[in-house]
Tab-separated table of C-alpha atoms in Angstrom:
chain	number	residue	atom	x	y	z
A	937	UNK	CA	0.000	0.000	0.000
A	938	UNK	CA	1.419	3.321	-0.695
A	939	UNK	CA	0.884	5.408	2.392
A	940	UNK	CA	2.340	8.507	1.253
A	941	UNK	CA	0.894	8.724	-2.139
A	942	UNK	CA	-2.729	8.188	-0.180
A	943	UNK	CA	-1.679	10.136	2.543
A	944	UNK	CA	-1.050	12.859	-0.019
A	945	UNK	CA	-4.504	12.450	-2.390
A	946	UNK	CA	-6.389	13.055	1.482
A	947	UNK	CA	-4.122	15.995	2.349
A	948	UNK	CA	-4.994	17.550	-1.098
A	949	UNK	CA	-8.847	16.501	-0.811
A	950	UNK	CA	-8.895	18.445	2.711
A	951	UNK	CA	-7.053	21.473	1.281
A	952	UNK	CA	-9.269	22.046	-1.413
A	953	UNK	CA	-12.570	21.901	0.575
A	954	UNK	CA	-10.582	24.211	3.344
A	955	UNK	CA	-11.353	21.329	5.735
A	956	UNK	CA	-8.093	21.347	7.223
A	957	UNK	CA	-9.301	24.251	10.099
A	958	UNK	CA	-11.478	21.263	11.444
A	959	UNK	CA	-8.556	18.503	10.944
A	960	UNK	CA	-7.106	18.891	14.566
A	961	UNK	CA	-5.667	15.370	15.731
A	962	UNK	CA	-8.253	15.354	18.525
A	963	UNK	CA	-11.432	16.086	15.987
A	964	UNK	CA	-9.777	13.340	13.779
A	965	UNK	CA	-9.517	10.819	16.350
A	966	UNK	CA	-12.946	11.380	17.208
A	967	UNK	CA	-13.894	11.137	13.231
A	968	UNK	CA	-11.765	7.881	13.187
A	969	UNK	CA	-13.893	6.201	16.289
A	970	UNK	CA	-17.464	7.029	14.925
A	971	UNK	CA	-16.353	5.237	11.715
A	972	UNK	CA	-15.065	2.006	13.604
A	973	UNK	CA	-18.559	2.552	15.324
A	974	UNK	CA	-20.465	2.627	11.635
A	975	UNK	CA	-18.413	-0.559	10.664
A	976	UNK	CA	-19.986	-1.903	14.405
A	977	UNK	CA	-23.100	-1.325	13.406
A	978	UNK	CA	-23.266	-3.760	10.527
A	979	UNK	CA	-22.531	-6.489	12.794
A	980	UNK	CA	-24.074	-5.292	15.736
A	981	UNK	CA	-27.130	-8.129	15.829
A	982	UNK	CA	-25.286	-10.485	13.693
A	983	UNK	CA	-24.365	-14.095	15.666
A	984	UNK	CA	-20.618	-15.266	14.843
A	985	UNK	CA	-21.904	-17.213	12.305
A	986	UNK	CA	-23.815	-15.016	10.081
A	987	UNK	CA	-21.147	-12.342	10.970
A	988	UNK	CA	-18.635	-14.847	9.145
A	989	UNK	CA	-20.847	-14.538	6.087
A	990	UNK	CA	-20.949	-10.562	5.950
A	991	UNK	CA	-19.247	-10.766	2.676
A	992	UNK	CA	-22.037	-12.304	0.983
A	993	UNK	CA	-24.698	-9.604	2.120
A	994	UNK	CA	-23.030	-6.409	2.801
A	995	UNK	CA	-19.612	-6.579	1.127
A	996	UNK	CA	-19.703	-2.749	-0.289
A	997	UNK	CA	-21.415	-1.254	3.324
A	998	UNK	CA	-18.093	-3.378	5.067
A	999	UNK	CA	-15.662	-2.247	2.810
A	1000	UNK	CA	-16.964	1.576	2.872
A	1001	UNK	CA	-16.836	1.470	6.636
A	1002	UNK	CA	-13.289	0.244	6.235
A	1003	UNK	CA	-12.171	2.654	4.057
A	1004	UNK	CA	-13.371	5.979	6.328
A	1005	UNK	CA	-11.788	4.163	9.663
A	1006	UNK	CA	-7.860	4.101	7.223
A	1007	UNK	CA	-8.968	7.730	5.663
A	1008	UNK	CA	-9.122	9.623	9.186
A	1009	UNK	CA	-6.206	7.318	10.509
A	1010	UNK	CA	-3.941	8.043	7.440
A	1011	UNK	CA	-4.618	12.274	7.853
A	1012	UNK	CA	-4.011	11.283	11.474
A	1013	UNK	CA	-1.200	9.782	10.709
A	1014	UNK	CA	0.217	12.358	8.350
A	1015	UNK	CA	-0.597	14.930	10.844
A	1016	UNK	CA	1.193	13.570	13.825
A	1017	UNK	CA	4.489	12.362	11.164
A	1018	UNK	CA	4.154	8.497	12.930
A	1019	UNK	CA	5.686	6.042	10.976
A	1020	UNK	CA	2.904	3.894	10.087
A	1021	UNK	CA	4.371	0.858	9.458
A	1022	UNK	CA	7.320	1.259	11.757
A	1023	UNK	CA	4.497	1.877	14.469
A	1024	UNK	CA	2.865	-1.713	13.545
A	1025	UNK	CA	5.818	-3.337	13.791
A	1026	UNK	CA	7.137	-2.309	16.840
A	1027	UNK	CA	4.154	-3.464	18.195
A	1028	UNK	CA	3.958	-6.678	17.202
A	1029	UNK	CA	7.594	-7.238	18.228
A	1030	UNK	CA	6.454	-5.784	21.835
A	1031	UNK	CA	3.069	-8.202	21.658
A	1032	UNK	CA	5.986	-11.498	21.172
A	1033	UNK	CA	7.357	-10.596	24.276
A	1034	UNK	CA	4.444	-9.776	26.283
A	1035	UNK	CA	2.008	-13.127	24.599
A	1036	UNK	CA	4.229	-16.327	24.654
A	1037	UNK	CA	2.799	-18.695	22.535
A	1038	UNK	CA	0.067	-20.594	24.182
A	1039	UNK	CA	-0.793	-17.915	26.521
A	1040	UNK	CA	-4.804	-17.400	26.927
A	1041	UNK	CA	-5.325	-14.217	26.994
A	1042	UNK	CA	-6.084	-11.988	22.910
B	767	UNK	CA	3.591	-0.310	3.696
B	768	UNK	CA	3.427	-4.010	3.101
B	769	UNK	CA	0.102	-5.319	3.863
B	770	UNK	CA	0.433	-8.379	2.973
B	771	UNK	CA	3.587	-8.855	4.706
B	772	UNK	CA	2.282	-7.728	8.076
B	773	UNK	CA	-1.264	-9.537	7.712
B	774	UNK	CA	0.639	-12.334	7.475
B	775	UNK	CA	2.543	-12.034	10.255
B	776	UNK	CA	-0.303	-11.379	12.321
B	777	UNK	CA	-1.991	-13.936	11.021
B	778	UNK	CA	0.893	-16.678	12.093
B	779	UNK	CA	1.182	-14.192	15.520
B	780	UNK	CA	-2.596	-15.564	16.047
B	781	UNK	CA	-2.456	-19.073	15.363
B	782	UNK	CA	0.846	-19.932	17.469
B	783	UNK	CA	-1.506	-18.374	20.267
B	784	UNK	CA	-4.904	-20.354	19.287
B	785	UNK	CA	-6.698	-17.013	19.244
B	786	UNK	CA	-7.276	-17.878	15.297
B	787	UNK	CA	-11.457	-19.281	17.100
B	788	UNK	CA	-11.629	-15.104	18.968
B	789	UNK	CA	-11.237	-13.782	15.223
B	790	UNK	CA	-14.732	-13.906	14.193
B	791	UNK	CA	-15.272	-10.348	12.225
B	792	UNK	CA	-17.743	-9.750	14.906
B	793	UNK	CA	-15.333	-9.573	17.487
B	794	UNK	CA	-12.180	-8.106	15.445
B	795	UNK	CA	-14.632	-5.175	14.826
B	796	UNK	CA	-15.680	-4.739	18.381
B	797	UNK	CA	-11.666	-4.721	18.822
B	798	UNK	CA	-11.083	-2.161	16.449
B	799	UNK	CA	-13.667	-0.088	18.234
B	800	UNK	CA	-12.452	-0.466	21.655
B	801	UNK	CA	-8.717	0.419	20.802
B	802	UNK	CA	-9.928	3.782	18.719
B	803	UNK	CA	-12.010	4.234	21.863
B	804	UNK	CA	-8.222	4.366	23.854
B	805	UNK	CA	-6.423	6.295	21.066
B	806	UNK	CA	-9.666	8.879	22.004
B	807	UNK	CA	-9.228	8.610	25.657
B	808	UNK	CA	-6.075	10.050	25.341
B	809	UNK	CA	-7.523	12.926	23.927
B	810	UNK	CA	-10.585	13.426	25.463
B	811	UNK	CA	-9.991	16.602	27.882
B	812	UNK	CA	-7.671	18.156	25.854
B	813	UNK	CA	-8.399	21.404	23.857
B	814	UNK	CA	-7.653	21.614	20.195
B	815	UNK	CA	-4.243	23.301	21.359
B	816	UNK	CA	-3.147	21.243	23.438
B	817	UNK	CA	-4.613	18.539	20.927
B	818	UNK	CA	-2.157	19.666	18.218
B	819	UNK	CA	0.923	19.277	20.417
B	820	UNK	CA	0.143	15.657	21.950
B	821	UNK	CA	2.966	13.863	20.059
B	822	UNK	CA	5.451	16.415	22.372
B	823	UNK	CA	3.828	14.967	25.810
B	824	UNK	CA	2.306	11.691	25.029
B	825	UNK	CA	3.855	10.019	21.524
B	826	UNK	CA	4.630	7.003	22.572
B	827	UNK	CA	0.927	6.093	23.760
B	828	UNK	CA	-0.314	7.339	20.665
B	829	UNK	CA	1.743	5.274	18.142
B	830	UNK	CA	0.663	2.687	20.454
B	831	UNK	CA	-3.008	2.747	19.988
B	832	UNK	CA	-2.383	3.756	16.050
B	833	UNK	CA	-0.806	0.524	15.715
B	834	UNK	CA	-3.762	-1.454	17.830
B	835	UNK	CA	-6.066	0.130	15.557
B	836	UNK	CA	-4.210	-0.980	12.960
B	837	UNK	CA	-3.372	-4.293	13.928
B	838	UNK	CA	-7.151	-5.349	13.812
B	839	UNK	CA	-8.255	-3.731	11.143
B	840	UNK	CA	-5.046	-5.484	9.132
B	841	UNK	CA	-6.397	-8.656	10.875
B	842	UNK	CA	-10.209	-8.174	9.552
B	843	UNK	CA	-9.207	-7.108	6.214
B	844	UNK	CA	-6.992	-10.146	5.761
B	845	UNK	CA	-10.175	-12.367	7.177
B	846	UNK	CA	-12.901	-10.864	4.967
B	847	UNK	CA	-10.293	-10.941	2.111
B	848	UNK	CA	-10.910	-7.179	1.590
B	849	UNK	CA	-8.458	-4.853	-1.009
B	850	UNK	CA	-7.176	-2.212	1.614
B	851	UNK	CA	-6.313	0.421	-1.388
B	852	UNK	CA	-8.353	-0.505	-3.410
B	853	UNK	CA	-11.088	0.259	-0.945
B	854	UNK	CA	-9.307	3.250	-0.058
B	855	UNK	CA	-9.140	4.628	-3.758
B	856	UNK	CA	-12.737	3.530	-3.963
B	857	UNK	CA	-13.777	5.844	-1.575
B	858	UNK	CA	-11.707	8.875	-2.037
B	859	UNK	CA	-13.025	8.691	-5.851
B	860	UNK	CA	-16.651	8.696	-4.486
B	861	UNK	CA	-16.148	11.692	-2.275
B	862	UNK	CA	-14.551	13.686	-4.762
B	863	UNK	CA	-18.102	13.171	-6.014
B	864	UNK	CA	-20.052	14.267	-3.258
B	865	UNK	CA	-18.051	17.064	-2.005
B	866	UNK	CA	-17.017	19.318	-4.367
B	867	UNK	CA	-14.392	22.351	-3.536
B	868	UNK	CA	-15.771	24.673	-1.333
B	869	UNK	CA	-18.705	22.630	0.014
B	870	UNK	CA	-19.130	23.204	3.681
B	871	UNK	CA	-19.810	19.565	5.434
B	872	UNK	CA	-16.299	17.932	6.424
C	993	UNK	CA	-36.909	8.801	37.035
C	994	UNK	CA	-38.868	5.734	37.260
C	995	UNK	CA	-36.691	3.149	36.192
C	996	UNK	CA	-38.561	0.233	36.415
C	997	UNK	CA	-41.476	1.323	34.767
C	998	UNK	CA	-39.240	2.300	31.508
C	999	UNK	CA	-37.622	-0.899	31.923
C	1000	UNK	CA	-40.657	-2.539	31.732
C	1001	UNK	CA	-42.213	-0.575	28.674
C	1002	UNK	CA	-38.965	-1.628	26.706
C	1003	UNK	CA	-39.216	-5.188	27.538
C	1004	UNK	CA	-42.602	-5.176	26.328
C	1005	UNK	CA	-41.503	-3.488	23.249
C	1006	UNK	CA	-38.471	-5.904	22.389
C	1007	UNK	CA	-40.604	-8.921	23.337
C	1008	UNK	CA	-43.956	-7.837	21.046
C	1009	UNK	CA	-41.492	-7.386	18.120
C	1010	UNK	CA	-39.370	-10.561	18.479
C	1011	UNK	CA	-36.434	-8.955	19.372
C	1012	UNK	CA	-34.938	-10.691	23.092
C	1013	UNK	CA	-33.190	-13.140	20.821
C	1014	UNK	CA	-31.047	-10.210	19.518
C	1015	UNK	CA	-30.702	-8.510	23.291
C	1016	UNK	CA	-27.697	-10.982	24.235
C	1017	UNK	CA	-25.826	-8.600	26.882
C	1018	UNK	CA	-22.876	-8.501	24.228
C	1019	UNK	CA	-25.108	-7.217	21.508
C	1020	UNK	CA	-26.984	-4.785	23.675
C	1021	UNK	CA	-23.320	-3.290	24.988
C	1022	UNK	CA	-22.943	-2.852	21.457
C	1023	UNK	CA	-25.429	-0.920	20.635
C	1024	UNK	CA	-25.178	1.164	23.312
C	1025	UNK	CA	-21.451	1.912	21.959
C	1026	UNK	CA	-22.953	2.415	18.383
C	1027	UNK	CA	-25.991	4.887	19.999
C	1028	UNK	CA	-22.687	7.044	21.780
C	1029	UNK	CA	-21.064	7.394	18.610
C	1030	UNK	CA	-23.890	8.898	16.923
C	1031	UNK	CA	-23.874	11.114	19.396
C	1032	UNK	CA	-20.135	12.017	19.446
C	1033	UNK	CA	-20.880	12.237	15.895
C	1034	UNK	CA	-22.620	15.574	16.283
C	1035	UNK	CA	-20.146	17.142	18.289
C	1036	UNK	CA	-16.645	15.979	15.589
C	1037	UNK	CA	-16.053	19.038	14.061
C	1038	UNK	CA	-17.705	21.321	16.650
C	1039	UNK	CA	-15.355	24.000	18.168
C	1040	UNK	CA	-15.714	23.874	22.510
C	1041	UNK	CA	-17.327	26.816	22.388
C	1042	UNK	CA	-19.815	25.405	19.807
C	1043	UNK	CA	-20.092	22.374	21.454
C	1044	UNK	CA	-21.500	24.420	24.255
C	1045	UNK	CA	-24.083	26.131	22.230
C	1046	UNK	CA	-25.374	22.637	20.617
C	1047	UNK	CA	-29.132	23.211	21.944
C	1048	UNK	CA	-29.441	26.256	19.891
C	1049	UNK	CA	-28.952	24.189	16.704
C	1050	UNK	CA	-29.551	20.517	17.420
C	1051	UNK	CA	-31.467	19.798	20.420
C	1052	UNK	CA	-33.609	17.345	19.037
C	1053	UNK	CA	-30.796	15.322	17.454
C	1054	UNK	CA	-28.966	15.452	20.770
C	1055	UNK	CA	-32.092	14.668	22.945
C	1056	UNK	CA	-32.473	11.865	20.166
C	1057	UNK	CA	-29.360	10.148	20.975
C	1058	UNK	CA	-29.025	10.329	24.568
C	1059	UNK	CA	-32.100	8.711	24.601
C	1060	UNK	CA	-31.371	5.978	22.635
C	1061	UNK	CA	-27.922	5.257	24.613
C	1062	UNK	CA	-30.436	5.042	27.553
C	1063	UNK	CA	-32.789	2.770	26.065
C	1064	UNK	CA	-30.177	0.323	25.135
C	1065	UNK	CA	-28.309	0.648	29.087
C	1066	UNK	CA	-32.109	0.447	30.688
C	1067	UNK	CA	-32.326	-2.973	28.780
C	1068	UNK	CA	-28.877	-4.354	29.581
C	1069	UNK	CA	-29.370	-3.048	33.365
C	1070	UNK	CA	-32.633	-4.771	33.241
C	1071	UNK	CA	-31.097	-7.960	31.588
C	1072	UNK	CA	-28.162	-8.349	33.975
C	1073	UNK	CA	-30.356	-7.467	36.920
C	1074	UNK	CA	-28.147	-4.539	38.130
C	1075	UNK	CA	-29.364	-1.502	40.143
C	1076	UNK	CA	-28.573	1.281	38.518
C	1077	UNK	CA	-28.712	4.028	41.088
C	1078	UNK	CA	-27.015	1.568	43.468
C	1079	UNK	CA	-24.268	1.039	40.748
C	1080	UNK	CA	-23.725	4.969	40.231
C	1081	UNK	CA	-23.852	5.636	43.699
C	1082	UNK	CA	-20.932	3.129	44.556
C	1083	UNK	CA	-18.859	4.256	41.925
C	1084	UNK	CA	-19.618	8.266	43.251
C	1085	UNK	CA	-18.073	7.108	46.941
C	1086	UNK	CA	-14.873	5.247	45.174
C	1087	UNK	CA	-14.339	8.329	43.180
C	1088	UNK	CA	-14.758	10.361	46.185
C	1089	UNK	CA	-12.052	8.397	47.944
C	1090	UNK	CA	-9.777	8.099	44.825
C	1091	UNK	CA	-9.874	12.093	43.904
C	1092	UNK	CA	-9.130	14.175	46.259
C	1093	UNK	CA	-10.796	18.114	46.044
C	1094	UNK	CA	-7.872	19.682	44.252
C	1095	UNK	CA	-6.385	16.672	42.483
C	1096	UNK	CA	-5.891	17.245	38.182
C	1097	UNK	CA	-7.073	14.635	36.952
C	1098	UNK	CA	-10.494	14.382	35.721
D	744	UNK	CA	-34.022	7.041	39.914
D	745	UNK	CA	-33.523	10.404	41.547
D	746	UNK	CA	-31.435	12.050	38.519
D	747	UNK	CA	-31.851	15.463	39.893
D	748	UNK	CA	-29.929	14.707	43.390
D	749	UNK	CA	-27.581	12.613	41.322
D	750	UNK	CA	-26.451	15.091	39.060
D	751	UNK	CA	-26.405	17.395	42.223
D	752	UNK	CA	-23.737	15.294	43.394
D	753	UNK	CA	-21.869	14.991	40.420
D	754	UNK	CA	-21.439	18.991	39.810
D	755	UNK	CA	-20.388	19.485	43.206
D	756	UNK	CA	-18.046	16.752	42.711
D	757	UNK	CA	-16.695	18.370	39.363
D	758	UNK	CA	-16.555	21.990	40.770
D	759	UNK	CA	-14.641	20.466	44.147
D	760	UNK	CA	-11.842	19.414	41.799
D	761	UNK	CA	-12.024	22.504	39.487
D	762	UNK	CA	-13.241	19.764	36.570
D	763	UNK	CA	-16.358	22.048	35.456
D	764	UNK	CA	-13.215	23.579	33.077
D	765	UNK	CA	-13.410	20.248	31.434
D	766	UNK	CA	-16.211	19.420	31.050
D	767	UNK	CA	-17.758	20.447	27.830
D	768	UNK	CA	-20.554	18.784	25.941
D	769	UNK	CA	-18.001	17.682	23.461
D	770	UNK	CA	-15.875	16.241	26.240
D	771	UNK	CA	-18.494	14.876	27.783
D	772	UNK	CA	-19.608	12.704	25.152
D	773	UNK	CA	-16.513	11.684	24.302
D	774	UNK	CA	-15.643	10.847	27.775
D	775	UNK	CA	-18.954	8.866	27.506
D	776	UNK	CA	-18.328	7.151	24.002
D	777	UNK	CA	-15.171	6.370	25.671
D	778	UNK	CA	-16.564	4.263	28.909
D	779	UNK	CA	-19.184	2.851	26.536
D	780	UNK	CA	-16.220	1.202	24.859
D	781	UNK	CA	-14.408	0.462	28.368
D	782	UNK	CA	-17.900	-1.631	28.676
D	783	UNK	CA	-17.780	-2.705	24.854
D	784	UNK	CA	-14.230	-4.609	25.900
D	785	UNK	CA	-15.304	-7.014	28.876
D	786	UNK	CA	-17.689	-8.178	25.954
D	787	UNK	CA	-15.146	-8.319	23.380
D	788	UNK	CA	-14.343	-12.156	23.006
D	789	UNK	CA	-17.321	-13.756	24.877
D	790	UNK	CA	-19.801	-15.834	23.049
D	791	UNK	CA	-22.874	-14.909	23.067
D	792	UNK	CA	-23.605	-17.752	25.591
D	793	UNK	CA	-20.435	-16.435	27.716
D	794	UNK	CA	-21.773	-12.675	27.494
D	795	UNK	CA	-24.935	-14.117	29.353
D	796	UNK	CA	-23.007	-15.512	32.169
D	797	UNK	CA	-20.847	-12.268	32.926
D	798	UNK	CA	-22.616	-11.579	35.892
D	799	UNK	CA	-21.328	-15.001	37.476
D	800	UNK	CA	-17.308	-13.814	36.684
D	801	UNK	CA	-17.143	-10.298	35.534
D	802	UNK	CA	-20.012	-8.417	37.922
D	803	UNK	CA	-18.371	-6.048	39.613
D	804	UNK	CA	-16.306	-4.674	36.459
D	805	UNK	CA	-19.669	-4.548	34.376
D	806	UNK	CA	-21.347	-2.310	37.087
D	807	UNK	CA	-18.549	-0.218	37.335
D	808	UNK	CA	-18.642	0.246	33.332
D	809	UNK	CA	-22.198	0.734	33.589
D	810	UNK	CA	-21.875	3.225	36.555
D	811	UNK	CA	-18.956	5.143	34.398
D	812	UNK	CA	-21.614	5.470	31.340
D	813	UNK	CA	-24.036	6.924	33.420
D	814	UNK	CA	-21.978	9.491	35.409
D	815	UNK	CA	-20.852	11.167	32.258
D	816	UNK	CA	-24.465	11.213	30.698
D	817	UNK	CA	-25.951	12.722	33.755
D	818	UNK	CA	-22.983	14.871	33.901
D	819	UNK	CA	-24.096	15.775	29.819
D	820	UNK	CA	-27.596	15.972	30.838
D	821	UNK	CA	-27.197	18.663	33.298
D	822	UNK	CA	-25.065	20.408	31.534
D	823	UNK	CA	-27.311	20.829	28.711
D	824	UNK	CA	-30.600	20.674	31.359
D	825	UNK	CA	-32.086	17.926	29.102
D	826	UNK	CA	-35.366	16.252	30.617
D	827	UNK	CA	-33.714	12.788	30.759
D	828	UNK	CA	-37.152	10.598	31.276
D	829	UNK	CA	-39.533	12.791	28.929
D	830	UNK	CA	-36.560	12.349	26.063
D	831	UNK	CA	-36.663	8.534	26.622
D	832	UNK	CA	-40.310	8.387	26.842
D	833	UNK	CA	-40.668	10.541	23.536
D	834	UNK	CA	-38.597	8.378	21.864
D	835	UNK	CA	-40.494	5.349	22.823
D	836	UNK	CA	-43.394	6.512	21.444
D	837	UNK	CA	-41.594	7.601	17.956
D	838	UNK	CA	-40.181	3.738	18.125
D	839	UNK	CA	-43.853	2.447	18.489
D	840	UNK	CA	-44.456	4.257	15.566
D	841	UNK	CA	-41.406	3.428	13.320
D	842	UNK	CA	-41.582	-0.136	14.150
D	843	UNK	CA	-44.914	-1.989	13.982
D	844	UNK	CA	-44.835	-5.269	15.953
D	845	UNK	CA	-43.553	-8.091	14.000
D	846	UNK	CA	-41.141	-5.950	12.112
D	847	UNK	CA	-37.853	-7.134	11.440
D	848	UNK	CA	-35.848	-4.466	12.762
D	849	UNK	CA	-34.000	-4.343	15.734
């Protein structure tokens, strides 16, 4: 995925609309967990099972919600300069140490 | 970034622990939820100043709860077997549609 | 606020329409998460000091929300057989004992 | 429920620790979105089955979730001197109307 270039098309978007007044990191954080609450709300009556099969029913709704959640977390993200993928890593390599295989807890 | 690289490592991070059964979308979406929920707790009685220079005080914990965010949503896409930039694309092209420059919603 | 007799006229409602099947404690705590979001929606882009002026503009969406993130606690309280006022009251004498008059933290 | 001598207790508690500086309606709700999720995460993994028992292993963390939700709603409520019960009981009544029994909505 190329962060940058993406980052760059949603930097542009926001500059051109003069949206970037309202683009402080704690309105965009905000923006970010209403959209991981839309993608809830598809699967909010759903049993495991049928939720396994969300593909077959609501595949655009799921992928729409999916895509808002990354667009406020990569302006975030551009906003802040993190290391995206540096961030993700270094937390997986803290999650090895702190989850030994086998451990019950996820 | 490489997606596919790190979906895969989270994908083998799961299944050493037996967590692979937890991973129902269901739940990786109520996941997703909870840790933008913490990335917004950090933020929540700060004002849009203070906002702005978070990464001087607090970086650390928010790279932290970037990459949790990340981490599930990585997990889901890989589990619904969802293009991430294509998705991404999708959407951006669709709200170049609906919000032209200079239109006031953000 | 009588408690018990809204609890009552939303167990009617959920049980004339079929819906206690759906009301598993999990999905209800759900919902309620979704209902808060819609109500954090409204405030995203909002300035503090238009935040505080919110009634002027949206009172009825407001009013909307926080009722539904009530209906959706009254049922899981009712569900899980907790007493609400009991339950805040509790938590009011921890916090009393854990903040001290003058400490920053909020 | 006596929400008026609740919230009583909850702004003297706020002005005690010079809080009421905080406490915003956007805050507010996000403090509120925030404990919904704090809630949201003792759920996260369960089974539906599980999520039924949490009462038997989880109890006193639920109520304390619960408790958290309410204190910041009532904190909200005050704040923006909404009638708690008539907004509950109006949107009952717009429910019975949206949803006919037997409906498939939930």
């Amino acid at each position: 995925m190329n962060v940058e270039r993406l980052q760059e098309q949603l930097r542009e978007f926001a500059e051109e609309r003069d949206w970037v007044q309202f683009h402080t990191p704690k309105n965009l954080v905000m923006a970010l967990s209403v959209e991981a609450s839309e993608l809830l709300e598809i699967f909010q009556w759903l049993t495991p099972e049928e939720s396994a099969q969300v593909m077959s029913e609501r595949a655009e709704d799921v992928k729409d919600e999916i895509a808002d959640v990354m667009i406020y977390l990569l302006r975030l993200v551009d906003l802040l300069d993190v290391d995206l993928q540096g961030a993700i890593e270094g937390k997986i390599a803290r999650n090895r140490e702190r989850f030994s295989p086998g451990s019950d807890a996820s």
